[in-house]
PDB file of C-alpha atoms in Angstrom:
ATOM      1  CA  MET Y   1       6.680 -17.065 -36.925  1.00  0.00           C
ATOM      2  CA  ALA Y   2       4.319 -15.001 -34.786  1.00  0.00           C
ATOM      3  CA  LYS Y   3       1.299 -16.097 -36.868  1.00  0.00           C
ATOM      4  CA  ILE Y   4      -0.526 -12.804 -36.319  1.00  0.00           C
ATOM      5  CA  PRO Y   5      -3.835 -12.587 -38.207  1.00  0.00           C
ATOM      6  CA  LEU Y   6      -3.600  -9.963 -40.962  1.00  0.00           C
ATOM      7  CA  ARG Y   7      -6.851  -8.330 -39.870  1.00  0.00           C
ATOM      8  CA  LEU Y   8      -5.498  -7.809 -36.343  1.00  0.00           C
ATOM      9  CA  LEU Y   9      -2.227  -6.504 -37.747  1.00  0.00           C
ATOM     10  CA  PHE Y  10      -4.051  -4.067 -40.041  1.00  0.00           C
ATOM     11  CA  THR Y  11      -6.432  -2.733 -37.371  1.00  0.00           C
ATOM     12  CA  ARG Y  12      -3.611  -2.161 -34.894  1.00  0.00           C
ATOM     13  CA  ALA Y  13      -1.452  -0.544 -37.569  1.00  0.00           C
ATOM     14  CA  LEU Y  14      -4.117   2.152 -38.037  1.00  0.00           C
ATOM     15  CA  ILE Y  15      -2.431   4.026 -35.193  1.00  0.00           C
ATOM     16  CA  GLU Y  16       0.049   5.187 -37.831  1.00  0.00           C
ATOM     17  CA  VAL Y  17      -2.584   7.059 -39.897  1.00  0.00           C
ATOM     18  CA  PRO Y  18      -1.854  10.569 -38.450  1.00  0.00           C
ATOM     19  CA  PHE Y  19       1.815  10.172 -39.378  1.00  0.00           C
ATOM     20  CA  VAL Y  20       0.839   9.077 -42.883  1.00  0.00           C
ATOM     21  CA  PHE Y  21      -1.194  12.283 -43.334  1.00  0.00           C
ATOM     22  CA  PHE Y  22       1.789  14.322 -42.151  1.00  0.00           C
ATOM     23  CA  ALA Y  23       4.128  12.443 -44.511  1.00  0.00           C
ATOM     24  CA  VAL Y  24       1.764  12.981 -47.468  1.00  0.00           C
ATOM     25  CA  LEU Y  25       1.975  16.755 -46.924  1.00  0.00           C
ATOM     26  CA  MET Y  26       5.782  16.871 -46.717  1.00  0.00           C
ATOM     27  CA  PRO Y  27       6.530  16.740 -50.488  1.00  0.00           C
ATOM     28  CA  PHE Y  28       4.601  20.000 -50.930  1.00  0.00           C
ATOM     29  CA  PHE Y  29       6.996  21.847 -48.618  1.00  0.00           C
ATOM     30  CA  GLY Y  30      10.737  22.122 -48.710  1.00  0.00           C
ATOM     31  CA  LYS Y  31      13.490  23.643 -50.760  1.00  0.00           C
ATOM     32  CA  GLY Y  32      15.730  22.600 -53.593  1.00  0.00           C
ATOM     33  CA  ASP Y  33      14.853  20.650 -56.712  1.00  0.00           C
ATOM     34  CA  GLN Y  34      11.250  20.076 -57.707  1.00  0.00           C
ATOM     35  CA  VAL Y  35       9.676  17.087 -59.417  1.00  0.00           C
ATOM     36  CA  SER Y  36       6.484  17.359 -61.470  1.00  0.00           C
ATOM     37  CA  PHE Y  37       3.835  14.792 -60.619  1.00  0.00           C
ATOM     38  CA  GLY Y  38       0.697  15.465 -62.629  1.00  0.00           C
ATOM     39  CA  PRO Y  39      -0.561  18.941 -61.747  1.00  0.00           C
ATOM     40  CA  PHE Y  40       1.637  19.079 -58.627  1.00  0.00           C
ATOM     41  CA  ASN Y  41       5.195  20.300 -58.192  1.00  0.00           C
ATOM     42  CA  LEU Y  42       6.757  18.282 -55.385  1.00  0.00           C
ATOM     43  CA  TYR Y  43      10.029  18.949 -53.632  1.00  0.00           C
ATOM     44  CA  GLU Y  44      12.580  16.168 -53.915  1.00  0.00           C
ATOM     45  CA  GLU Y  45      13.749  16.784 -50.345  1.00  0.00           C
ATOM     46  CA  GLY Y  46      10.148  16.478 -49.110  1.00  0.00           C
ATOM     47  CA  LEU Y  47       9.663  13.206 -51.008  1.00  0.00           C
ATOM     48  CA  ILE Y  48      12.759  11.707 -49.400  1.00  0.00           C
ATOM     49  CA  ALA Y  49      11.696  12.901 -45.932  1.00  0.00           C
ATOM     50  CA  ALA Y  50       8.159  11.541 -46.458  1.00  0.00           C
ATOM     51  CA  ALA Y  51       9.504   8.173 -47.593  1.00  0.00           C
ATOM     52  CA  GLY Y  52      11.774   8.064 -44.550  1.00  0.00           C
ATOM     53  CA  ILE Y  53       8.922   8.827 -42.154  1.00  0.00           C
ATOM     54  CA  LEU Y  54       6.627   6.267 -43.778  1.00  0.00           C
ATOM     55  CA  ILE Y  55       9.219   3.498 -43.878  1.00  0.00           C
ATOM     56  CA  LYS Y  56      10.618   4.071 -40.380  1.00  0.00           C
ATOM     57  CA  GLY Y  57       7.173   4.598 -38.872  1.00  0.00           C
ATOM     58  CA  THR Y  58       5.731   1.495 -40.504  1.00  0.00           C
ATOM     59  CA  LEU Y  59       8.695  -0.632 -39.423  1.00  0.00           C
ATOM     60  CA  GLY Y  60       8.425   0.684 -35.859  1.00  0.00           C
ATOM     61  CA  VAL Y  61       4.670   0.125 -35.648  1.00  0.00           C
ATOM     62  CA  LEU Y  62       4.876  -3.376 -37.141  1.00  0.00           C
ATOM     63  CA  THR Y  63       7.720  -4.291 -34.784  1.00  0.00           C
ATOM     64  CA  ALA Y  64       5.765  -3.053 -31.754  1.00  0.00           C
ATOM     65  CA  ILE Y  65       2.625  -4.915 -32.881  1.00  0.00           C
ATOM     66  CA  THR Y  66       4.578  -8.120 -33.447  1.00  0.00           C
ATOM     67  CA  LEU Y  67       6.246  -7.839 -30.047  1.00  0.00           C
ATOM     68  CA  SER Y  68       3.035  -7.073 -28.177  1.00  0.00           C
ATOM     69  CA  THR Y  69       0.985  -9.837 -29.822  1.00  0.00           C
ATOM     70  CA  SER Y  70       3.594 -12.594 -29.767  1.00  0.00           C
ATOM     71  CA  THR Y  71       5.205 -11.972 -26.383  1.00  0.00           C
ATOM     72  CA  THR Y  72       3.662 -11.957 -22.927  1.00  0.00           C
ATOM     73  CA  ALA Y  73       4.335  -9.117 -20.512  1.00  0.00           C
ATOM     74  CA  ARG Y  74       6.334 -11.488 -18.325  1.00  0.00           C
ATOM     75  CA  GLU Y  75       8.565 -12.455 -21.274  1.00  0.00           C
ATOM     76  CA  ILE Y  76       9.117  -8.789 -22.128  1.00  0.00           C
ATOM     77  CA  LEU Y  77      10.173  -8.101 -18.533  1.00  0.00           C
ATOM     78  CA  ARG Y  78      12.506 -11.106 -18.620  1.00  0.00           C
ATOM     79  CA  GLY Y  79      14.004  -9.725 -21.840  1.00  0.00           C
ATOM     80  CA  LEU Y  80      14.514  -6.306 -20.238  1.00  0.00           C
ATOM     81  CA  GLU Y  81      16.262  -8.029 -17.361  1.00  0.00           C
ATOM     82  CA  LYS Y  82      18.580  -9.834 -19.798  1.00  0.00           C
ATOM     83  CA  LEU Y  83      19.287  -6.497 -21.486  1.00  0.00           C
ATOM     84  CA  LYS Y  84      20.648  -5.394 -18.090  1.00  0.00           C
ATOM     85  CA  LEU Y  85      17.877  -2.962 -17.208  1.00  0.00           C
ATOM     86  CA  PRO Y  86      18.252  -2.336 -13.458  1.00  0.00           C
ATOM     87  CA  THR Y  87      16.629  -5.151 -11.464  1.00  0.00           C
ATOM     88  CA  LEU Y  88      14.698  -2.698  -9.307  1.00  0.00           C
ATOM     89  CA  MET Y  89      13.003  -1.174 -12.370  1.00  0.00           C
ATOM     90  CA  VAL Y  90      12.095  -4.623 -13.700  1.00  0.00           C
ATOM     91  CA  GLN Y  91      10.663  -5.582 -10.293  1.00  0.00           C
ATOM     92  CA  ILE Y  92       8.596  -2.389 -10.109  1.00  0.00           C
ATOM     93  CA  ALA Y  93       7.243  -2.955 -13.628  1.00  0.00           C
ATOM     94  CA  SER Y  94       6.465  -6.580 -12.762  1.00  0.00           C
ATOM     95  CA  PHE Y  95       4.490  -5.653  -9.655  1.00  0.00           C
ATOM     96  CA  MET Y  96       2.753  -2.833 -11.517  1.00  0.00           C
ATOM     97  CA  LEU Y  97       1.568  -5.274 -14.191  1.00  0.00           C
ATOM     98  CA  ARG Y  98       0.510  -7.768 -11.575  1.00  0.00           C
ATOM     99  CA  TYR Y  99      -1.460  -5.364  -9.383  1.00  0.00           C
ATOM    100  CA  ILE Y 100      -2.809  -2.801 -11.870  1.00  0.00           C
ATOM    101  CA  ASN Y 101      -6.054  -4.768 -12.132  1.00  0.00           C
ATOM    102  CA  VAL Y 102      -6.403  -4.839  -8.344  1.00  0.00           C
ATOM    103  CA  VAL Y 103      -6.005  -1.051  -8.163  1.00  0.00           C
ATOM    104  CA  ASN Y 104      -8.395  -0.622 -11.092  1.00  0.00           C
ATOM    105  CA  ASP Y 105     -11.021  -2.770  -9.333  1.00  0.00           C
ATOM    106  CA  GLU Y 106     -10.591  -0.699  -6.166  1.00  0.00           C
ATOM    107  CA  MET Y 107     -11.064   2.501  -8.170  1.00  0.00           C
ATOM    108  CA  GLU Y 108     -14.182   1.061  -9.814  1.00  0.00           C
ATOM    109  CA  ARG Y 109     -15.654   0.152  -6.397  1.00  0.00           C
ATOM    110  CA  MET Y 110     -15.022   3.687  -5.143  1.00  0.00           C
ATOM    111  CA  LYS Y 111     -16.702   5.097  -8.260  1.00  0.00           C
ATOM    112  CA  VAL Y 112     -19.765   2.880  -7.740  1.00  0.00           C
ATOM    113  CA  ALA Y 113     -19.913   3.964  -4.088  1.00  0.00           C
ATOM    114  CA  ARG Y 114     -19.826   7.662  -5.102  1.00  0.00           C
ATOM    115  CA  GLU Y 115     -22.482   7.182  -7.776  1.00  0.00           C
ATOM    116  CA  SER Y 116     -24.743   5.234  -5.412  1.00  0.00           C
ATOM    117  CA  ARG Y 117     -24.743   8.316  -3.176  1.00  0.00           C
ATOM    118  CA  GLY Y 118     -25.849  10.467  -6.123  1.00  0.00           C
ATOM    119  CA  PHE Y 119     -22.450  11.975  -6.957  1.00  0.00           C
ATOM    120  CA  ASN Y 120     -21.917  13.070 -10.563  1.00  0.00           C
ATOM    121  CA  ALA Y 121     -18.752  15.026 -11.407  1.00  0.00           C
ATOM    122  CA  THR Y 122     -19.749  17.890 -13.690  1.00  0.00           C
ATOM    123  CA  GLY Y 123     -17.236  20.654 -13.075  1.00  0.00           C
ATOM    124  CA  ILE Y 124     -14.432  22.200 -11.080  1.00  0.00           C
ATOM    125  CA  LYS Y 125     -16.546  22.298  -7.923  1.00  0.00           C
ATOM    126  CA  HIS Y 126     -16.337  18.465  -7.755  1.00  0.00           C
ATOM    127  CA  TRP Y 127     -12.553  18.286  -8.053  1.00  0.00           C
ATOM    128  CA  LYS Y 128     -12.177  18.285  -4.264  1.00  0.00           C
ATOM    129  CA  VAL Y 129     -14.215  15.075  -4.006  1.00  0.00           C
ATOM    130  CA  LEU Y 130     -12.238  13.477  -6.839  1.00  0.00           C
ATOM    131  CA  ALA Y 131      -8.926  14.545  -5.269  1.00  0.00           C
ATOM    132  CA  THR Y 132     -10.011  13.019  -1.956  1.00  0.00           C
ATOM    133  CA  ALA Y 133     -10.906   9.789  -3.755  1.00  0.00           C
ATOM    134  CA  ALA Y 134      -7.511   9.767  -5.496  1.00  0.00           C
ATOM    135  CA  GLY Y 135      -5.778  10.263  -2.138  1.00  0.00           C
ATOM    136  CA  ALA Y 136      -7.779   7.444  -0.564  1.00  0.00           C
ATOM    137  CA  LEU Y 137      -6.912   5.190  -3.505  1.00  0.00           C
ATOM    138  CA  PHE Y 138      -3.219   6.019  -3.085  1.00  0.00           C
ATOM    139  CA  ILE Y 139      -3.304   5.243   0.646  1.00  0.00           C
ATOM    140  CA  ARG Y 140      -5.137   1.947   0.084  1.00  0.00           C
ATOM    141  CA  SER Y 141      -2.669   0.967  -2.648  1.00  0.00           C
ATOM    142  CA  TYR Y 142       0.300   1.878  -0.469  1.00  0.00           C
ATOM    143  CA  GLU Y 143      -1.038  -0.149   2.464  1.00  0.00           C
ATOM    144  CA  ARG Y 144      -1.773  -3.108   0.183  1.00  0.00           C
ATOM    145  CA  GLY Y 145       1.782  -2.855  -1.192  1.00  0.00           C
ATOM    146  CA  GLU Y 146       3.216  -2.979   2.335  1.00  0.00           C
ATOM    147  CA  ARG Y 147       1.134  -6.056   3.171  1.00  0.00           C
ATOM    148  CA  VAL Y 148       2.200  -7.806  -0.036  1.00  0.00           C
ATOM    149  CA  HIS Y 149       5.854  -6.921   0.585  1.00  0.00           C
ATOM    150  CA  LEU Y 150       5.741  -8.307   4.141  1.00  0.00           C
ATOM    151  CA  ALA Y 151       4.034 -11.468   2.888  1.00  0.00           C
ATOM    152  CA  MET Y 152       6.739 -11.900   0.252  1.00  0.00           C
ATOM    153  CA  LEU Y 153       9.532 -11.383   2.788  1.00  0.00           C
ATOM    154  CA  SER Y 154       7.977 -13.999   5.056  1.00  0.00           C
ATOM    155  CA  ARG Y 155       8.094 -16.428   2.108  1.00  0.00           C
ATOM    156  CA  GLY Y 156      11.793 -15.829   1.418  1.00  0.00           C
ATOM    157  CA  TYR Y 157      11.764 -13.039  -1.167  1.00  0.00           C
ATOM    158  CA  GLU Y 158      15.276 -11.593  -1.590  1.00  0.00           C
ATOM    159  CA  GLY Y 159      14.717  -9.001  -4.300  1.00  0.00           C
ATOM    160  CA  VAL Y 160      14.782 -11.364  -7.284  1.00  0.00           C
ATOM    161  CA  LEU Y 161      11.823 -13.182  -8.783  1.00  0.00           C
ATOM    162  CA  PRO Y 162      12.252 -16.862  -9.689  1.00  0.00           C
ATOM    163  CA  HIS Y 163      13.066 -17.621 -13.335  1.00  0.00           C
ATOM    164  CA  ASP Y 164      11.759 -20.242 -15.705  1.00  0.00           C
ATOM    165  CA  GLU Y 165      14.049 -21.985 -18.154  1.00  0.00           C
ATOM    166  CA  PRO Y 166      14.209 -19.970 -21.390  1.00  0.00           C
ATOM    167  CA  PRO Y 167      12.909 -21.765 -24.485  1.00  0.00           C
ATOM    168  CA  LYS Y 168      15.377 -22.926 -27.142  1.00  0.00           C
ATOM    169  CA  LEU Y 169      15.255 -20.731 -30.250  1.00  0.00           C
ATOM    170  CA  SER Y 170      15.368 -22.245 -33.731  1.00  0.00           C
ATOM    171  CA  LYS Y 171      17.231 -20.835 -36.739  1.00  0.00           C
ATOM    172  CA  GLU Y 172      13.900 -19.725 -38.243  1.00  0.00           C
ATOM    173  CA  ILE Y 173      13.139 -17.594 -35.195  1.00  0.00           C
ATOM    174  CA  TRP Y 174      16.616 -16.014 -35.290  1.00  0.00           C
ATOM    175  CA  PHE Y 175      16.258 -15.302 -39.020  1.00  0.00           C
ATOM    176  CA  THR Y 176      12.864 -13.675 -38.520  1.00  0.00           C
ATOM    177  CA  ALA Y 177      14.056 -11.676 -35.513  1.00  0.00           C
ATOM    178  CA  LEU Y 178      17.063 -10.317 -37.396  1.00  0.00           C
ATOM    179  CA  SER Y 179      15.225  -9.571 -40.649  1.00  0.00           C
ATOM    180  CA  LEU Y 180      13.622  -6.308 -39.430  1.00  0.00           C
ATOM    181  CA  PRO Y 181      16.842  -4.771 -38.044  1.00  0.00           C
ATOM    182  CA  ILE Y 182      18.679  -5.754 -41.243  1.00  0.00           C
ATOM    183  CA  LEU Y 183      15.906  -4.190 -43.342  1.00  0.00           C
ATOM    184  CA  ALA Y 184      16.004  -1.035 -41.195  1.00  0.00           C
ATOM    185  CA  ALA Y 185      19.804  -0.814 -41.516  1.00  0.00           C
ATOM    186  CA  THR Y 186      19.552  -1.273 -45.288  1.00  0.00           C
ATOM    187  CA  ILE Y 187      16.982   1.517 -45.555  1.00  0.00           C
ATOM    188  CA  LEU Y 188      19.164   3.756 -43.381  1.00  0.00           C
ATOM    189  CA  LEU Y 189      22.196   3.128 -45.581  1.00  0.00           C
ATOM    190  CA  ILE Y 190      20.156   3.825 -48.713  1.00  0.00           C
ATOM    191  CA  SER Y 191      18.758   7.053 -47.244  1.00  0.00           C
ATOM    192  CA  LEU Y 192      22.240   8.168 -46.170  1.00  0.00           C
ATOM    193  CA  GLY Y 193      23.474   7.447 -49.687  1.00  0.00           C
ATOM    194  CA  LEU Y 194      20.670   9.549 -51.167  1.00  0.00           C
ATOM    195  CA  SER Y 195      21.336  12.490 -48.876  1.00  0.00           C
ATOM    196  CA  LEU Y 196      25.066  12.659 -49.660  1.00  0.00           C
TER     197      LEU Y 196
END
């Protein structure tokens, strides 16, 4: 459904590699019954824990990748609103996403201005200059936020952003969306059955 290229999916899934290394080590530690695998004696409890970490981690990473590549930030915020996240938090996140680039550009301009005057932060002695720059950036951002808020109030803003009509979802989309939670629940039930 999301039509994510496999190469993109694979490269983004590499974030899971540290957890895979941790999971590979788990069968060597534990207590209880041991299983021989070639020259190694592995703990059964460690194998089950490693499988759980790998499966849950992979499902979580793949779900996050699918969500982030197939859904815009605005759609995610709309979904959070429908999940009854407090409106104020959704509004703050919405404005943060909208203005983060503006603040980043302002920070970049301040950095260029410092460097054009020969400033190069090399140690603790320069922290005062950097702290002053951070304070100036905060004040500029705060003032810009006040101006934007006043402009929005003058245009009739009442604390709620306008909504678009939600798209109609097909049965295929519902099936795909429910397949991962069903798979996760199945794995959970199997792992609970193994641990009893």
